[in-house]
XYZ file of C-alpha atoms in Angstrom:
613
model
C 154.149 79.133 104.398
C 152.471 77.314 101.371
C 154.187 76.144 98.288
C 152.618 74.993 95.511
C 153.669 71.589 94.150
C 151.916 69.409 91.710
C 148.640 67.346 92.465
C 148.990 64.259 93.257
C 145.263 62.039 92.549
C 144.072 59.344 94.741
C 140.560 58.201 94.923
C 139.038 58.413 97.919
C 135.484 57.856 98.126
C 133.573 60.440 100.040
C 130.264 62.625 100.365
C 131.103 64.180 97.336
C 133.634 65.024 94.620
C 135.246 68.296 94.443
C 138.802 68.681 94.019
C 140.388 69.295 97.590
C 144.132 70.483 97.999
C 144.484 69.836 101.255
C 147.801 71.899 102.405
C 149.726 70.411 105.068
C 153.157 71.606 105.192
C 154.229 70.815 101.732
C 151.458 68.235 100.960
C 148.970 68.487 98.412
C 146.043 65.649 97.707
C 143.497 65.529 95.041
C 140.116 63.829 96.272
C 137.642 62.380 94.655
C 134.086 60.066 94.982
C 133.669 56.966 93.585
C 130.421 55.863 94.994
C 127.241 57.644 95.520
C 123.365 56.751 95.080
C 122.433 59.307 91.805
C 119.360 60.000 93.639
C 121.344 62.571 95.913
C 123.004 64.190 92.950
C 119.825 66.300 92.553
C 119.141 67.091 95.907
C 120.102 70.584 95.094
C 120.239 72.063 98.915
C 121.603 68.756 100.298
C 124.470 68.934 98.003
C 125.498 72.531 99.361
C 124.682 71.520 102.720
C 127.133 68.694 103.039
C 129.954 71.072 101.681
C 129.517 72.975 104.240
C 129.408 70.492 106.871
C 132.409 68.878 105.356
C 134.144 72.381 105.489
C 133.597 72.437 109.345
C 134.491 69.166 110.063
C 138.031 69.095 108.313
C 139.175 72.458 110.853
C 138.566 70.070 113.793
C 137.308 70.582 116.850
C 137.539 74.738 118.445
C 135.580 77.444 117.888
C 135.637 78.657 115.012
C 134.660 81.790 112.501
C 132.791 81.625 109.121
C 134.094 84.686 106.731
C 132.436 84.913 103.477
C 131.445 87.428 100.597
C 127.895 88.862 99.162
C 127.163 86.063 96.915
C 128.326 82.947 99.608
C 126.484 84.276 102.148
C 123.491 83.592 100.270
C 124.261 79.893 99.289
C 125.272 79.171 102.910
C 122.353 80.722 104.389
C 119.976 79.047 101.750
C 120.899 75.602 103.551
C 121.909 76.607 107.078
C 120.088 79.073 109.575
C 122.471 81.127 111.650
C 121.219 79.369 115.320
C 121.866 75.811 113.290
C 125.361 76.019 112.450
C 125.944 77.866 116.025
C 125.557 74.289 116.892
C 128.330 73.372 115.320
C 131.097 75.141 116.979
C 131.146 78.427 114.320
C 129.990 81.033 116.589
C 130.678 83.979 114.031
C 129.568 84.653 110.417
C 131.097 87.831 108.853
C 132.124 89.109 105.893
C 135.606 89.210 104.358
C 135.276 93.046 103.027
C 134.236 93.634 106.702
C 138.102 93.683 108.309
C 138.420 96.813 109.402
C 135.124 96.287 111.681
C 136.440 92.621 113.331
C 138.389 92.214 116.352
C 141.721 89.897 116.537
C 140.729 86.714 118.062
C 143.458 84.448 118.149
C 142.130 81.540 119.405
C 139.630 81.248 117.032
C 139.978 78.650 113.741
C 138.725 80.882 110.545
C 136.857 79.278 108.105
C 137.339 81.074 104.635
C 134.302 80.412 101.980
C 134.252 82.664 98.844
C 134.328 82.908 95.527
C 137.414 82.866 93.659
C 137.643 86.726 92.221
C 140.546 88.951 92.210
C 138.916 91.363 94.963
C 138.226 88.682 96.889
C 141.887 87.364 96.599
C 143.188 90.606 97.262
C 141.209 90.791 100.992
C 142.355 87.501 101.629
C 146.214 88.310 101.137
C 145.686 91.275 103.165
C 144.126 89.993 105.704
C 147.020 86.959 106.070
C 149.590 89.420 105.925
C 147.515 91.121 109.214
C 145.751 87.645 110.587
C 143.117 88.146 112.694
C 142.714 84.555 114.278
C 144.909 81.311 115.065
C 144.355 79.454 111.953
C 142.758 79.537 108.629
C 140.887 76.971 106.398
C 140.339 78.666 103.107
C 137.558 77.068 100.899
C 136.901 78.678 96.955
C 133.062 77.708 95.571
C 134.901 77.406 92.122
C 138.520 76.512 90.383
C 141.415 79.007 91.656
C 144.104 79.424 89.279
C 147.326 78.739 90.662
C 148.713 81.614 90.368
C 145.904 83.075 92.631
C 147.572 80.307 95.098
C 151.241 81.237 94.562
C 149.715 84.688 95.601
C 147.903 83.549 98.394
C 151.223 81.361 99.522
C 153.044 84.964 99.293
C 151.002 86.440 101.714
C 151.086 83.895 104.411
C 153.970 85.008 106.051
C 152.471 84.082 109.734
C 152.205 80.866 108.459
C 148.201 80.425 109.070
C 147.040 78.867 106.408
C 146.441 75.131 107.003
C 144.033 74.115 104.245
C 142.997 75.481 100.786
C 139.810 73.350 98.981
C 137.835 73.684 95.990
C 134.361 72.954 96.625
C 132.074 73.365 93.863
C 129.283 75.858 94.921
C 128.912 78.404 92.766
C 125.382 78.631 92.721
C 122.544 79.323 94.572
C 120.206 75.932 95.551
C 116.051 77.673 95.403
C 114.826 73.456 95.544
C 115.748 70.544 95.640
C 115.652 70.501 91.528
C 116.175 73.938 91.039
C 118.985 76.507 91.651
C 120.193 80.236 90.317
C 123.622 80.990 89.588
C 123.085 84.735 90.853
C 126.743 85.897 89.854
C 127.233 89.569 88.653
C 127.380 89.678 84.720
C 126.099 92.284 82.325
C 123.160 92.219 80.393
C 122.853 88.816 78.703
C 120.617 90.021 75.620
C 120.939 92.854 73.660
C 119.954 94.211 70.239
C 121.957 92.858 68.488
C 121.945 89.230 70.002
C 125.096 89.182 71.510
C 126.679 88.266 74.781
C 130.155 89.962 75.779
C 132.317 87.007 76.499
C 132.671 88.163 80.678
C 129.167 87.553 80.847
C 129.234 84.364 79.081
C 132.758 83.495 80.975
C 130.877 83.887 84.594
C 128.003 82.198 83.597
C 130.115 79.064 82.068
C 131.889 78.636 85.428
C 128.973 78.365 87.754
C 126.973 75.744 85.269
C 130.587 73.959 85.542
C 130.610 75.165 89.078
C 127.016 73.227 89.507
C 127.879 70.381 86.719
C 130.961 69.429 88.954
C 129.040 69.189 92.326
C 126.370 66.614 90.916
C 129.028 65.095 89.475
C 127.712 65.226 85.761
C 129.670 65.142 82.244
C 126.929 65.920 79.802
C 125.870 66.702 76.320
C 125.242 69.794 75.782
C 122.216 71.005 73.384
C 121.498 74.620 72.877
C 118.937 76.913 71.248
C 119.754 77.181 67.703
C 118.538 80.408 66.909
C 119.878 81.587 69.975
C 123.270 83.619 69.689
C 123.362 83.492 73.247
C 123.055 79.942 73.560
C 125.477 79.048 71.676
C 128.515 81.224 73.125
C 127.485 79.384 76.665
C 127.107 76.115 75.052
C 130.474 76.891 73.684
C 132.131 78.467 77.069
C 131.068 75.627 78.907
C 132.678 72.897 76.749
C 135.527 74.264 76.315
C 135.869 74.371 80.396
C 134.713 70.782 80.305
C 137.717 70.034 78.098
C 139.964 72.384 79.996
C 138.975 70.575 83.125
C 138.684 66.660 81.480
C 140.308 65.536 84.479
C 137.448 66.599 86.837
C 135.054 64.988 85.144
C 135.899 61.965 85.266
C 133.745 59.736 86.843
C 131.812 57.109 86.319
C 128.389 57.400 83.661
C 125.976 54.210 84.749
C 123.255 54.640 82.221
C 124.265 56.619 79.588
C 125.018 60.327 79.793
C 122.684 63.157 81.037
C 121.683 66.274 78.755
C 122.391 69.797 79.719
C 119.963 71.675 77.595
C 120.440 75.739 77.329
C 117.608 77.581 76.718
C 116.796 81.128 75.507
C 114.570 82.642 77.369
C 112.923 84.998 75.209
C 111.433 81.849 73.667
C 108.471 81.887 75.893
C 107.801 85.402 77.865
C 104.755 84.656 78.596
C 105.393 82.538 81.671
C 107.292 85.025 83.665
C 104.108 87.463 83.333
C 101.348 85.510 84.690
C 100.115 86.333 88.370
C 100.702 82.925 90.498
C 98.435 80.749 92.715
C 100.513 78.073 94.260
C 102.197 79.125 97.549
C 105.731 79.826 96.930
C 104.985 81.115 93.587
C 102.658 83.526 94.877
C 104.505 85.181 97.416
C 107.357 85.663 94.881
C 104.853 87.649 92.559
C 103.546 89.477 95.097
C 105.837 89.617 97.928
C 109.539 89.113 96.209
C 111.447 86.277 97.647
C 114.856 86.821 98.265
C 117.619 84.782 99.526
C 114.498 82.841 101.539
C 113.329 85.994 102.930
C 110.244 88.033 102.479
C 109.954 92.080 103.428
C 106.621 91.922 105.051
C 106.955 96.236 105.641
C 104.356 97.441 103.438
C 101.395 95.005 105.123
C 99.264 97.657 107.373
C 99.430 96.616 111.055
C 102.327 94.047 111.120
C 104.287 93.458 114.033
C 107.688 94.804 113.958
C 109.036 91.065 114.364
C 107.508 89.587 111.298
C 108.796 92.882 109.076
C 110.864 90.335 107.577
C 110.226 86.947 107.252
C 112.419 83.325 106.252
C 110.137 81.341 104.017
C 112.581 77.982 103.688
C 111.809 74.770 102.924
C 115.199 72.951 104.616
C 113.934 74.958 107.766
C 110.266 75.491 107.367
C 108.070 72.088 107.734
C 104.830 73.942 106.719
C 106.317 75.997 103.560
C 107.645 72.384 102.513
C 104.696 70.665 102.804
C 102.338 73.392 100.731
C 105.250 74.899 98.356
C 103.079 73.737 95.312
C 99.816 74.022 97.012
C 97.220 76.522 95.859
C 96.612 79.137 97.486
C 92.687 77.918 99.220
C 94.674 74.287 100.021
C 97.414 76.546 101.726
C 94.710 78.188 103.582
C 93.124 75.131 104.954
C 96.389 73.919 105.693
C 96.546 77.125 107.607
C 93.719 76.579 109.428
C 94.714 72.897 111.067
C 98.152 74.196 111.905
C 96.250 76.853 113.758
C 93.834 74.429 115.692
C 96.617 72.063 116.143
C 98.760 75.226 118.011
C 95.891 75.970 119.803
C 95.688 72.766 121.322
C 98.729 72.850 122.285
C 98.633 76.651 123.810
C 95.697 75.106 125.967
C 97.291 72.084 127.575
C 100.704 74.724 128.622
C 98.063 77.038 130.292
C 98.248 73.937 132.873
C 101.376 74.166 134.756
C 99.481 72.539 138.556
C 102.649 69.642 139.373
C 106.248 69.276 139.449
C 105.107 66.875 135.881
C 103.442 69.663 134.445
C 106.423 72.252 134.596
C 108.831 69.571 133.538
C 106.782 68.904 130.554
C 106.451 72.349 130.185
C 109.773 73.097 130.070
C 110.943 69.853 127.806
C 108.280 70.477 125.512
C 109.189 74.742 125.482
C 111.692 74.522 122.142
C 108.921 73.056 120.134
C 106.064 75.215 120.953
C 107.974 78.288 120.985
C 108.913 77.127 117.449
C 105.891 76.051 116.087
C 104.262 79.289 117.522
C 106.631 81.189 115.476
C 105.711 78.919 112.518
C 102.113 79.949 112.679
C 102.537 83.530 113.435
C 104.815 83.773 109.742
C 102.768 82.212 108.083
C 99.179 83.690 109.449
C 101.101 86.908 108.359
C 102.212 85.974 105.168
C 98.583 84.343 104.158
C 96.775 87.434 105.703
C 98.974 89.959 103.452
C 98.273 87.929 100.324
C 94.644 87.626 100.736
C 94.562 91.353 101.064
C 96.245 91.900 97.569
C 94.227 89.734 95.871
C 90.952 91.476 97.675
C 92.792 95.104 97.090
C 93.761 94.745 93.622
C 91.199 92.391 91.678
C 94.059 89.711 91.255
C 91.375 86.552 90.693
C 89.477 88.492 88.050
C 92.991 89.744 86.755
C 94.466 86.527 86.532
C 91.001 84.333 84.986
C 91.308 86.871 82.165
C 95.544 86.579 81.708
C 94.754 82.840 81.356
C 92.062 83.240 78.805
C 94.435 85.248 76.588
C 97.777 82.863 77.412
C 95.606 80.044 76.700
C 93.232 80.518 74.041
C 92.206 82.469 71.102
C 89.202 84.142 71.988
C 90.451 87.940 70.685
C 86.464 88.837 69.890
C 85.549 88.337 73.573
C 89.191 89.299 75.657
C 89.221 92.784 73.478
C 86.470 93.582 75.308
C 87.160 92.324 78.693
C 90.670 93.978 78.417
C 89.909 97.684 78.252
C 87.307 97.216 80.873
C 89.891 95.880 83.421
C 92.571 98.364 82.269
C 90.116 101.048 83.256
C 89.519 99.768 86.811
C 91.287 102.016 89.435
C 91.015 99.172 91.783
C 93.460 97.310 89.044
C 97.216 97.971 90.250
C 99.290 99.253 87.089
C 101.519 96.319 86.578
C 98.262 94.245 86.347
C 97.153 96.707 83.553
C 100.739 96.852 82.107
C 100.635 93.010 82.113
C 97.231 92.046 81.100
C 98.445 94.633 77.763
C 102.280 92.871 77.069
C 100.426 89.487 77.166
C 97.910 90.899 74.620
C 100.357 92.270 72.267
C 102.773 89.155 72.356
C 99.629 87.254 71.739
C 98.152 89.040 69.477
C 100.677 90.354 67.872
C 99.841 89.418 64.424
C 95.958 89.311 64.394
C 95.013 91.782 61.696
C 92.581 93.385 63.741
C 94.516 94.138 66.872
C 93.860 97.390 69.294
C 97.604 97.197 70.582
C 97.783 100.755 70.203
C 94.057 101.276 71.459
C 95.362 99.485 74.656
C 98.629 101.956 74.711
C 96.107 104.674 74.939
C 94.601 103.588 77.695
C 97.610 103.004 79.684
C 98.409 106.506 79.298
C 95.049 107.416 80.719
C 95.387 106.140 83.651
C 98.939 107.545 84.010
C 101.412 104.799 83.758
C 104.644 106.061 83.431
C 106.174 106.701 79.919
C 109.031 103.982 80.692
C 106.434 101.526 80.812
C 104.327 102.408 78.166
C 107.900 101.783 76.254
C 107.816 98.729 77.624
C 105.150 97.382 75.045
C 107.435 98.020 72.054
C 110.361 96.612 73.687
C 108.843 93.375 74.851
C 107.763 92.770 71.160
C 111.427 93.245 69.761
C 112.480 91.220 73.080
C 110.137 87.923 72.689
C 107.504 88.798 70.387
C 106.954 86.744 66.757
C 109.912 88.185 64.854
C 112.529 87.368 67.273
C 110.936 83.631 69.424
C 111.059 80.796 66.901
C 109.305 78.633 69.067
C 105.346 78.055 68.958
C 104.445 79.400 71.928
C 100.884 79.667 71.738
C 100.040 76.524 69.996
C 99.820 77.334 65.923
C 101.278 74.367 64.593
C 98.632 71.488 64.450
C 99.802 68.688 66.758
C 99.879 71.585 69.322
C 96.575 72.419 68.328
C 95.100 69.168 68.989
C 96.487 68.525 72.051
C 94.837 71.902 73.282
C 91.412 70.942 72.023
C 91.757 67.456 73.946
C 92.929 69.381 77.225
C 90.003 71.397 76.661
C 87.278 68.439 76.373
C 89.109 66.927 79.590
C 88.430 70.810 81.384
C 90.944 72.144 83.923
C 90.335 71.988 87.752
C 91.274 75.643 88.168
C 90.598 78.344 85.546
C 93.847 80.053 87.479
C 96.234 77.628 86.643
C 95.317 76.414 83.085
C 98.779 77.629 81.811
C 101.599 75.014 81.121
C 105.014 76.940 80.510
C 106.505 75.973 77.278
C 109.904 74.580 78.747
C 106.924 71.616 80.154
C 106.708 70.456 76.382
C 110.404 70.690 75.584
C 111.663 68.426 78.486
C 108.783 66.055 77.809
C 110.277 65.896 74.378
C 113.333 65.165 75.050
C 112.665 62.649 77.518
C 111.054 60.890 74.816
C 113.755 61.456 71.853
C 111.476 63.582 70.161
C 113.018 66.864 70.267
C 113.872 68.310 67.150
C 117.530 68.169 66.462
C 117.579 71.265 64.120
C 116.193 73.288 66.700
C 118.052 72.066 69.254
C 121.349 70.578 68.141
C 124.021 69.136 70.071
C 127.434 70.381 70.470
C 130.037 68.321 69.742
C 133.396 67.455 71.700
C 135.724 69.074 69.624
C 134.004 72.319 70.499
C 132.681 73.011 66.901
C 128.535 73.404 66.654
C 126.536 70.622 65.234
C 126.268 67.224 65.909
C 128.467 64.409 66.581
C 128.907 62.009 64.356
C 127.889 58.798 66.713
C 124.834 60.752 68.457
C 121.796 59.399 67.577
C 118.989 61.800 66.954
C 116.727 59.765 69.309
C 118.235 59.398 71.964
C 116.400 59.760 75.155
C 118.871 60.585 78.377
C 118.554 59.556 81.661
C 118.952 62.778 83.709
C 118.112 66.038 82.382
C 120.090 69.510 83.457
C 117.863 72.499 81.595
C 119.505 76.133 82.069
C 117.606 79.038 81.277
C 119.421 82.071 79.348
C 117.621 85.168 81.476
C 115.915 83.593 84.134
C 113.693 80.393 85.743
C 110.073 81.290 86.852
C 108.694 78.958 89.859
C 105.829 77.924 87.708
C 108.631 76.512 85.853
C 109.889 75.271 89.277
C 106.734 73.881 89.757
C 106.196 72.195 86.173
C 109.984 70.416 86.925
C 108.697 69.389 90.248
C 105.697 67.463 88.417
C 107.879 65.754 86.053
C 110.057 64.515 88.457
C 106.805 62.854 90.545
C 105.786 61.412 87.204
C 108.719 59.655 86.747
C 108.723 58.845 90.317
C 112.537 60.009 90.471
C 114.456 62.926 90.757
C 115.788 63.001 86.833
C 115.062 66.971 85.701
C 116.730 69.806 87.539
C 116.700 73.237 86.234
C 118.554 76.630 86.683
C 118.641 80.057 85.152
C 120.336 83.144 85.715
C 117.974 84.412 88.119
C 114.779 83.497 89.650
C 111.959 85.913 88.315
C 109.092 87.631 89.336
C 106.869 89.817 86.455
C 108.559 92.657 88.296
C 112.581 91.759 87.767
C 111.733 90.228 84.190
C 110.121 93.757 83.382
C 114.193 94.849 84.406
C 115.573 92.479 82.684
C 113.667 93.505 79.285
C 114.843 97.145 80.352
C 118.464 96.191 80.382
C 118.806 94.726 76.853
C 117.658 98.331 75.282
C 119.221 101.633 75.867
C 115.846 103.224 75.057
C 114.568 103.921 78.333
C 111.543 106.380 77.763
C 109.565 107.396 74.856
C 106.007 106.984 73.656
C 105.094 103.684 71.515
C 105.139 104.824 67.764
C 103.387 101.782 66.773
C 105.320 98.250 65.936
């Protein structure tokens, strides 16, 4: 039986600092990390990955069972691949809400990783009342109240329960400076610029959730305009305060930022078609929890329907994650040669050497064959969209409109691409939203001309909505920053980057956030745009922050959703620096399709033609 007694706090250095209540009879223990390089704080994945590995090496040796809900079964399997962590005595992954469908197996350890919600408590004390299996370990990805243990402690009247820890994973790592929190919550914007305060409450606890495993106390700076912003900035200080006693560790070199974003400050980035590698199979393909539905591509095999694209378990999709899409393809190409090589000197098997060879050097050709097959499928499907559906001359004219004012010459070019059949209709419907956001104010725009010709070639009255929302979403009225460059210094620096030219007419577009961390880094970013939030929980600044001050380590969290050009512009920063000192995360990772959903879900309006803005 457990029994909850206060904590008692020791410092014990280890990989990492969550707070653990170990449960031994009646003992509880508080651990915590005292030394660390800051180099591994941002190694997003790693960070996950060693909770894990520390959660299977404090059940001991056995064999053992990994039980987990919808949204943990998507961080674990973001760091781990089901044949890996078979290697380390946890033969079965399940599901918690799954009981009914396990068998008892008593001499199995259980391993318990979920997130701390009332249904999820409720299966859990139903399940110890009923245990399936010798012993359980029972790890929460985020604080559990303790009356949520005195419950638990109820229900163990078997007396299984032999450990319950807090480790702090309540997010979802995408790379190593990038992650999701992916936690239900209702719509974040809405019409009236506000966010219910359960939305606001779930998205607080996994940025503490994330702040806690990198072991960061920051300042927090926030959106002004932003209603939105604020309430989170808010939520999450206030659990910062609550919680003062897990955050304490040591600062080195002055404290990191947290900056909260708003999203609908730049919605131009989340609409652009992609050229880089991962990016590009997110636009087109959809990347979800690593994997890739590869259904829809004509003559596929049935193994490759559905595809892992991971870079803690894919060498080749690490190496060309940023890599355009013709430097992917080369890539492509040597891997090929190099496997074919290798497929040659197998086909002779003549001694006793050969077959032992063979057979020691089976693992890694079977692997790598796999490797090239993915992929080879994956390129071959994306080179046929782009051939099928005009995507190069799509995307050289989304560029010219994100990036310059040329309305005289991309008028023209507009209509004639909306009229293509060979154009798919999101590539109409986006070449059009990134029109009207940009050109939103020129006195002689054809926004409705455009409308027209949507309807023409029969896109779907919910869409053609779309172009009215998106302006009340992001457009002029409601974005306060300068998105496409109006303010002089802005200006400037456009005309320079034009004089210098581009190396790819595909990828001219920076996204906004690019400027804004630069900024920062530098102590340059306006404080009456972006304020800080003080201690006491109260907006505006402190009184001893100084308006200049340039942090270390940067944490910037989108309000409605990270891109992976955004991914991509972090990434770049980062090498720049030649450290790991930006990470970002968001509230989802989008594609043009789930943004287009996530506009949807801040209006009731649904359908209805566009009566002009």
């Amino acid at each position: 039986m457990i029994k909850t007694h206060s904590l008692v706090h020791n410092n014990i250095a280890d990989f990492f600092r969550p707070l653990i209540v170990v449960v031994t009879g009646l003992h509880f223990q508080s651990w915590c990390l005292k030394k660390a390089h800051y180099l591994v704080y941002y190694k997003v994945p790693k960070r996950i990955r060693q909770y894990v590995d520390k959660m299977i090496q404090n059940s001991g040796p056995g064999m053992k069972i990994l039980l987990m809900d919808l949204k943990t079964t998507a961080v674990v399997s973001s760091v781990y691949a089901q044949s890996e962590i078979m290697q380390k005595e946890v033969y079965l992954c399940d599901r918690l809400d799954n009981f009914k469908n396990r068998d008892p197996l008593r001499h199995l350890k259980c391993l318990t990783f979920l997130r701390p919600t009332d249904e999820n408590i409720h299966l859990l004390c139903t399940e110890l009342r009923m245990p399936l299996y010798g012993q359980y370990f029972l790890h929460w990805t985020n604080i559990i109240s303790k009356a949520d243990v005195k419950r638990l402690a109820e229900a163990d009247e078997h007396e299984v329960v032999r450990e319950i820890n807090e480790f702090f994973a309540d997010y979802i790592p995408i790379n190593p400076h990038s992650f999701i929190t992916n936690i239900p919550h209702g719509p974040i914007f809405s019409e009236v610029d506000l966010m219910d305060d359960k939305t606001a409450h779930s998205i607080g606890m996994a940025l503490m959730s994330f702040l806690l495993s990198v072991k960061k106390f920051p300042l927090i700076r926030y959106t002004d305009w932003s209603l939105p912003c604020q309430k989170l900035a808010d939520k999450v200080q206030n659990l910062m305060n609550k919680e003062s006693n897990l955050f304490d560790f040591p600062q080195r070199q002055g404290k990191p930022v947290l900056l909260i974003l708003d999203r609908r400050d730049d919605c131009v980035t989340p609409l652009l078609n992609q050229w880089t590698y991962q990016a590009m199979v997110h636009e087109l393909l959809t990347i979800k929890n690593h994997r890739v539905n590869l259904a829809n591509a004509p003559d596929i095999p049935k193994d490759f329907r559905e595809v892992v694209l991971s870079p803690e378990h894919d060498t080749f999709f690490a190496e060309n994650l940023y890599a355009d899409f013709g430097t992917v393809g080369q890539s492509l190409r040597q891997l090929v040669e190099k496997f074919q090589e290798k497929a040659k000197s197998h086909q002779k098997v003549e001694s006793i050497e050969d077959m032992k060879n063979f057979i020691e050097h089976y693992p890694h050709f079977k692997q790598m064959s796999g490797t090239v097959s993915k992929h080879v499928a994956v390129v071959g499907e994306l080179a046929r969209l782009n051939e099928q559906h005009n995507l190069l001359e799509v995307s050289e004219l989304e560029q010219e409109i994100s990036c310059h004012s040329n309305h005289s010459q991309n008028l023209p070019r507009l209509k004639q691409i909306v009229a293509n059949p060979k154009v798919r209709d999101i590539d109409a419907l986006r070449l059009v939203l990134l029109y009207a956001l940009r050109y939103e104010t020129h006195s002689n725009n054809d926004i409705m001309g455009l409308v027209t010709k949507l309807k023409g070639r029969g896109t779907s009255e919910e869409n053609i909505a779309l172009v009215r929302s998106f302006l009340k979403f992001g457009g002029a009225k409601k974005r306060k920053s300068d998105l496409f460059g109006s303010d002089p210094v802005a200006v400037t620096r456009r005309f320079i980057k034009g004089l210098q030219g581009v190396e790819n007419i595909y990828t001219q577009h920076n996204p906004w956030i690019k400027g804004i961390i630069e900024d920062l880094m530098k102590g340059k970013l306006k404080e009456s745009q972006f304020p800080y939030f003080n201690y006491t929980g109260q907006r505006g600044q402190t009184a001893t922050m100084d308006p200049n001050y340039r942090p270390p380590e940067v944490i910037v969290f989108i309000l409605g959703g990270i891109t992976y050009e955004e991914a991509l512009a972090i990434h770049n920063i980062n090498r720049t620096e030649n450290r790991l000192c930006v990470v970002m995360g968001g509230t989802a990772m989008h594609n043009m399709a789930s943004f287009l959903e996530e506009v949807k879900s801040t209006f009731s309006r649904k359908q209805g033609d566009f009566d002009g803005v």
